[in-house]
């Protein structure tokens, strides 16, 4: 049975594959994952650097 994937799931996959790099200290978390929250048509991605506690965020608007 084919699996239907929503735009959100495709976006999430793209982010899951992207590098988690802290903009503040340059640390790359190879085992880390974005934390995902959704509200309305928006998807927020959040990553807290384990080294310096800087917070990286991305926000996407779903069509
Ligand atoms: Zn950092």
Short mmCIF file of C-alpha atoms and ligand atoms in Angstrom, two decimals:
data_model
loop_
_atom_site.label_atom_id
_atom_site.label_comp_id
_atom_site.label_asym_id
_atom_site.label_seq_id
_atom_site.Cartn_x
_atom_site.Cartn_y
_atom_site.Cartn_z
CA UNK A 1 0.00 0.00 0.00
CA UNK A 2 1.49 3.33 -1.00
CA UNK A 3 2.12 5.70 1.83
CA UNK A 4 0.71 9.15 1.37
CA UNK A 5 3.01 11.79 2.72
CA UNK A 6 1.81 15.21 3.67
CA UNK A 7 3.72 18.41 2.88
CA UNK A 8 4.52 18.60 6.56
CA UNK A 9 6.13 15.20 6.55
CA UNK A 10 8.20 16.06 3.51
CA UNK A 11 9.36 19.27 5.15
CA UNK A 12 10.17 17.42 8.29
CA UNK A 13 12.24 14.91 6.40
CA UNK A 14 14.17 17.69 4.79
CA UNK A 15 14.91 19.20 8.17
CA UNK A 16 15.78 15.88 9.73
CA UNK A 17 18.45 15.50 7.09
CA UNK A 18 19.82 18.98 7.50
CA UNK A 19 22.83 19.65 9.63
CA UNK A 20 22.29 20.81 13.17
CA UNK A 21 24.89 23.47 13.51
CA UNK A 22 24.97 26.03 16.27
CA UNK A 23 25.38 29.51 14.87
CA UNK A 24 26.92 30.75 18.08
CA UNK A 25 29.74 28.31 18.75
CA UNK A 26 29.85 26.22 15.60
CA UNK A 27 29.04 22.95 17.33
CA UNK A 28 27.51 20.34 15.05
CA UNK A 29 25.15 17.92 16.72
CA UNK A 30 25.27 14.81 14.58
CA UNK A 31 22.88 12.87 16.82
CA UNK A 32 20.53 15.71 17.53
CA UNK A 33 17.11 16.35 16.15
CA UNK A 34 15.00 19.39 15.62
CA UNK A 35 12.15 19.73 18.01
CA UNK A 36 9.03 20.37 16.03
CA UNK A 37 5.96 22.24 17.11
CA UNK A 38 3.03 23.22 14.97
CA UNK A 39 0.40 25.87 15.35
CA UNK A 40 -2.10 26.60 12.65
CA UNK A 41 -0.27 26.51 9.34
CA UNK A 42 3.11 27.15 10.89
CA UNK A 43 5.78 24.70 11.77
CA UNK A 44 8.49 25.70 14.17
CA UNK A 45 11.78 23.92 14.49
CA UNK A 46 13.89 24.40 17.53
CA UNK A 47 17.29 23.16 18.51
CA UNK A 48 19.09 23.96 21.74
CA UNK A 49 22.85 23.72 21.54
CA UNK A 50 24.13 21.35 24.25
CA UNK A 51 27.41 23.24 24.44
CA UNK A 52 26.44 26.89 24.78
CA UNK A 53 22.62 26.71 25.16
CA UNK A 54 22.06 28.91 22.16
CA UNK A 55 18.70 28.33 20.53
CA UNK A 56 18.36 27.81 16.83
CA UNK A 57 14.93 28.23 15.38
CA UNK A 58 13.39 27.89 11.94
CA UNK A 59 9.86 28.67 11.06
CA UNK A 60 8.02 27.42 8.04
CA UNK A 61 4.66 28.33 6.67
CA UNK A 62 2.70 25.49 5.21
CA UNK A 63 0.83 26.19 2.02
ZN1 LIG B 1 26.55 26.42 20.64
#
